[in-house]
Each structure stands twice: as structure tokens, then as C-alpha cells.
PDB file of C-alpha atoms in Angstrom:
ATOM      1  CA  UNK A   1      57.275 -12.475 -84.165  1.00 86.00           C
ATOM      2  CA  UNK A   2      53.796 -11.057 -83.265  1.00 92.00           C
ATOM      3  CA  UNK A   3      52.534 -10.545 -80.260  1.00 91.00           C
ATOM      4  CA  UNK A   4      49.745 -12.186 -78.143  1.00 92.00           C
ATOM      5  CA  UNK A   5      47.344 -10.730 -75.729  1.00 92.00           C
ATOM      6  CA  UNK A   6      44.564 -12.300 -73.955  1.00 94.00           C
ATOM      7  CA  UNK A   7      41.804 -10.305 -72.224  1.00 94.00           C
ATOM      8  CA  UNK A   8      39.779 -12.249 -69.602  1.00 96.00           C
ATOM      9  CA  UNK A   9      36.381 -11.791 -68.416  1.00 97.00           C
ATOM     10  CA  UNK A  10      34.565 -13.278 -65.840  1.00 97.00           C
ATOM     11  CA  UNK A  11      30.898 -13.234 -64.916  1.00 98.00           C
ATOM     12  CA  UNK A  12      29.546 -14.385 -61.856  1.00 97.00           C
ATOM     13  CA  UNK A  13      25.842 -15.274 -62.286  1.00 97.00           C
ATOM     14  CA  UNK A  14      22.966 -15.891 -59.508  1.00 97.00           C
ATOM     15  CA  UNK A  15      20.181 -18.842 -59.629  1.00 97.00           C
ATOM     16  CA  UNK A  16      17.919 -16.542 -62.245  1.00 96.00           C
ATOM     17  CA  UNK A  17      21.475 -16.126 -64.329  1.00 95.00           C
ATOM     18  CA  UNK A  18      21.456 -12.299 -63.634  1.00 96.00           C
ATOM     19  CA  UNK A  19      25.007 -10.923 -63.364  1.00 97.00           C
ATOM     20  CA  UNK A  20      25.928 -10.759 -59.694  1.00 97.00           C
ATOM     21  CA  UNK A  21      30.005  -9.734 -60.371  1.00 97.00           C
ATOM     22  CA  UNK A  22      31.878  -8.999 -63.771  1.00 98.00           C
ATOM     23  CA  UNK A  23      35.225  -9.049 -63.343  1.00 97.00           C
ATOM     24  CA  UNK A  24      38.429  -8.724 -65.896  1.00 96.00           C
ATOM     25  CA  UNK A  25      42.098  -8.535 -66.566  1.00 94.00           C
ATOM     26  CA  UNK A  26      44.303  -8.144 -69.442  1.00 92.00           C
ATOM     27  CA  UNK A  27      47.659 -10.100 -69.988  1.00 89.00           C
ATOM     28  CA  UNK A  28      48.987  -6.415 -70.768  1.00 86.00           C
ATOM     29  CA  UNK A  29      47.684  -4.781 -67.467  1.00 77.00           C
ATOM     30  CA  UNK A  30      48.500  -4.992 -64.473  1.00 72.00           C
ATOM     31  CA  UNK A  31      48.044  -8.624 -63.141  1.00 73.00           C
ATOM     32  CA  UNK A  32      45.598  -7.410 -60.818  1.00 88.00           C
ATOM     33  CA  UNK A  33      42.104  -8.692 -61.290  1.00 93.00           C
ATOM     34  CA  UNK A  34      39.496  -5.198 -62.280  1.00 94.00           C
ATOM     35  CA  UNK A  35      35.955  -5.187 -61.031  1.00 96.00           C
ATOM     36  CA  UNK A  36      33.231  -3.644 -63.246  1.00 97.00           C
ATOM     37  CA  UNK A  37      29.139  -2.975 -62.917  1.00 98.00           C
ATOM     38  CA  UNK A  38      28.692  -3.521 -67.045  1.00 98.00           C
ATOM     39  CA  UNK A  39      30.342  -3.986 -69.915  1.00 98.00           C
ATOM     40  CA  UNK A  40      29.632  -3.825 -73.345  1.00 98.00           C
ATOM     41  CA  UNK A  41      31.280  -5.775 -75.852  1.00 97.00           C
ATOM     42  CA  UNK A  42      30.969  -5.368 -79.399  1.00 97.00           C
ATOM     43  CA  UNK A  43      32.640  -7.427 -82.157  1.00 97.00           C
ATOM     44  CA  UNK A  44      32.731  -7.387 -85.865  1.00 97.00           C
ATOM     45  CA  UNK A  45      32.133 -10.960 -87.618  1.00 97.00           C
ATOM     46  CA  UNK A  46      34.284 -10.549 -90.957  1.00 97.00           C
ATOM     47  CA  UNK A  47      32.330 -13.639 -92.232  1.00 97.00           C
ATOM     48  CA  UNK A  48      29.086 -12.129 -91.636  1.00 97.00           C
ATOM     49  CA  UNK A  49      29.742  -8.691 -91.709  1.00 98.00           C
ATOM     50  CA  UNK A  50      27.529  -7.935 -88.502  1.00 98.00           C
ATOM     51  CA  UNK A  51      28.401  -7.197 -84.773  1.00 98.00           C
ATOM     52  CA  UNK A  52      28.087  -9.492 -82.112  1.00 97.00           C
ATOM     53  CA  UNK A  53      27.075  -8.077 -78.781  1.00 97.00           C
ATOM     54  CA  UNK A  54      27.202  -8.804 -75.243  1.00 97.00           C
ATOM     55  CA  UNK A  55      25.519  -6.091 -73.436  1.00 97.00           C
ATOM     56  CA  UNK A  56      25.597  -7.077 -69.024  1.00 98.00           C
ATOM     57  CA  UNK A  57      25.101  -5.016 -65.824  1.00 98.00           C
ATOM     58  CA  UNK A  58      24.804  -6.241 -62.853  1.00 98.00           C
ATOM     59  CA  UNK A  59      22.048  -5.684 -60.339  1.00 95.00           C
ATOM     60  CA  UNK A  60      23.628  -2.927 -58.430  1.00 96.00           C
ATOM     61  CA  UNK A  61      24.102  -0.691 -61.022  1.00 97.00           C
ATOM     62  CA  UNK A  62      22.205   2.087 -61.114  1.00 98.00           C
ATOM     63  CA  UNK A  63      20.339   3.957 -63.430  1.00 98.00           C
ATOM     64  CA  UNK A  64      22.730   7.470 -62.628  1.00 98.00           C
ATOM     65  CA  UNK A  65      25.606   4.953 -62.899  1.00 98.00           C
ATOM     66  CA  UNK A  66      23.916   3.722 -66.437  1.00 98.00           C
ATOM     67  CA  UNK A  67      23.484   7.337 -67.751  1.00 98.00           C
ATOM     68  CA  UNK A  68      27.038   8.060 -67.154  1.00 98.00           C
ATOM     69  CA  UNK A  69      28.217   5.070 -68.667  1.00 98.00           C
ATOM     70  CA  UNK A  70      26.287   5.572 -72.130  1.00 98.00           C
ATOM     71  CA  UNK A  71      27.400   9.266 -71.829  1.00 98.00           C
ATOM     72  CA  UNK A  72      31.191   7.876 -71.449  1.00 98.00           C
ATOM     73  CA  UNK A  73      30.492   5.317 -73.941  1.00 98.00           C
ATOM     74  CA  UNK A  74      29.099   7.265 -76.701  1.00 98.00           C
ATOM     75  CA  UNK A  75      31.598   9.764 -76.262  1.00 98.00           C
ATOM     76  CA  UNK A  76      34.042   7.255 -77.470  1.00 98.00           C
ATOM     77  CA  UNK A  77      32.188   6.138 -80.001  1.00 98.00           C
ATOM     78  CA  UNK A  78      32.212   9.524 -81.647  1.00 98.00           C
ATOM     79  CA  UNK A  79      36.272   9.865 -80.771  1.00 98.00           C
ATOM     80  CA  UNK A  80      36.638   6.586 -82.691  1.00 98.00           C
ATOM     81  CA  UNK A  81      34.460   7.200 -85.065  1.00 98.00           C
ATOM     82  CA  UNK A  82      36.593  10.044 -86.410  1.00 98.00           C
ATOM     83  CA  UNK A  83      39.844   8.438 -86.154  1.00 98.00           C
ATOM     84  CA  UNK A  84      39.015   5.672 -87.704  1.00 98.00           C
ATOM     85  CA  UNK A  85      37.210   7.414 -90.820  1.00 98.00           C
ATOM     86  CA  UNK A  86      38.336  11.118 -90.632  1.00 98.00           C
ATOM     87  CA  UNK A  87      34.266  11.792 -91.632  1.00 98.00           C
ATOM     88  CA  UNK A  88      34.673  15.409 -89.601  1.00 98.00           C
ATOM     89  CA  UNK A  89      30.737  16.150 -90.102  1.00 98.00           C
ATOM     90  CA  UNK A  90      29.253  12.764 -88.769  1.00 98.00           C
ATOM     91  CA  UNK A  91      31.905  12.725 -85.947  1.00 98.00           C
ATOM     92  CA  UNK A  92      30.196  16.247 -85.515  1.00 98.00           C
ATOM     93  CA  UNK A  93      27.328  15.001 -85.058  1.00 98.00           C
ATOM     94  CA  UNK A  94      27.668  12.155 -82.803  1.00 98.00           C
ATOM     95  CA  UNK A  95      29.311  14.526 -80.749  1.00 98.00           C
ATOM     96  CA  UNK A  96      26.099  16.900 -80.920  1.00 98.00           C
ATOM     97  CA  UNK A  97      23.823  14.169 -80.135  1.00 98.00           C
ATOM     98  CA  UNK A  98      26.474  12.545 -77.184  1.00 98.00           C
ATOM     99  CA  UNK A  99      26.317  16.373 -75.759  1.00 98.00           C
ATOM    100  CA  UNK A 100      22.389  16.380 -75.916  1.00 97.00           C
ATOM    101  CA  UNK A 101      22.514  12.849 -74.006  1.00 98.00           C
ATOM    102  CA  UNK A 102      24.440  14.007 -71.343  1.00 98.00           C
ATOM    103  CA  UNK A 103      22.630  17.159 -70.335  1.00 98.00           C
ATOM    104  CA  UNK A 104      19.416  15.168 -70.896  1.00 98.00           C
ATOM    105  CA  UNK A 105      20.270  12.973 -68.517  1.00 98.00           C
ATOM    106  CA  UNK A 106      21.554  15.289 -66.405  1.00 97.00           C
ATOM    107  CA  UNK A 107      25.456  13.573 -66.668  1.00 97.00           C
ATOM    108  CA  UNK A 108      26.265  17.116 -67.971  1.00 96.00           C
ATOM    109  CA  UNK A 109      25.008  20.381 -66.877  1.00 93.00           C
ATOM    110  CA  UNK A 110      22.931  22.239 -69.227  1.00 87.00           C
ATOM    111  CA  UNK A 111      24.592  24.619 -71.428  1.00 80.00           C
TER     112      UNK A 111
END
């Protein structure tokens, strides 16, 4: 029998719908409820064949907290990237470019 999971998120909006609070849990976590400043959430339509995003932040995250999180983010990317296609030279460089990002905006110290 397969398995189901259900991720939850929940975003609290003010009176100009700007995220105030994004919060989330996973049925496979731990029960407690996680608080987050953004989120990005991409998915692929297999209908379509194009992503669907929803990009939020709320309005106490800040631009250092921003840079990190792209830095952290693209990062990934790259890591998934390459496990999911074994493409060794465009992993390469994504990971260039990710490294460039980060001491550009000063996540990373310059090499």
C-alpha cells in the first residue's frame, strides 16, 4: 500500500494581503508547527509542462536574510541538479555561478 504525506502551509496575510507569518508542518515531521520568513515553492504541471510558482516573504525579512536564502537556495538547485541528471559540467557551473552569488553578496567571503 503506498504511502501518504501531506505538507501544510499557512500564510497569515495583513489588510494590503502582504505576508505577515508563513508557517508549516509536514505529516512526516515532527507535529510541531515550523515558522518561516519565505518560501519558495516550485511545481512542475505534467499537463502543461511549465512550473508553477509561489514566491512569499514576509515583511521582516531582510535583504541579508534574502541573500542568504538565494545563496542556500541555489546551492541546492545545483546539488539537485546533478543528481537528478548526472550533467557533471552544468552542475559545474551552477555551482560556479552559486559561488560568485555568494561572495557577491557578501554571504561568502571572497576567495
Amino acid at each position: 500500500m503506498a504511502k501518504k504525506s501531506s505538507i501544510n502551509i499557512d500564510i497569515l496575510l495583513d489588510d494590503q494581503n502582504v505576508p505577515d507569518k508563513i508557517s508549516w508542518s509536514s505529516s512526516d515531521g515532527s507535529k510541531e508547527v515550523e515558522e518561516s520568513k519565505a518560501m519558495l515553492l516550485s511545481l512542475f504541471d505534467k499537463e502543461n509542462l511549465e512550473t508553477v510558482k509561489i514566491d512569499l516573504w514576509t515583511k521582516e525579512m531582510q535583504v541579508v536574510e534574502m541573500d542568504r536564502f538565494f545563496y542556500q537556495t541555489l546551492r541546492a538547485l545545483a546539488d539537485t541538479y546533478f543528481k537528478a541528471t548526472q550533467n557533471t559540467q552544468l552542475a559545474s557551473e551552477m555551482r560556479h555561478f552559486v559561488q560568485h552569488f555568494g561572495e557577491t553578496t557578501e554571504v561568502l567571503p571572497k576567495a
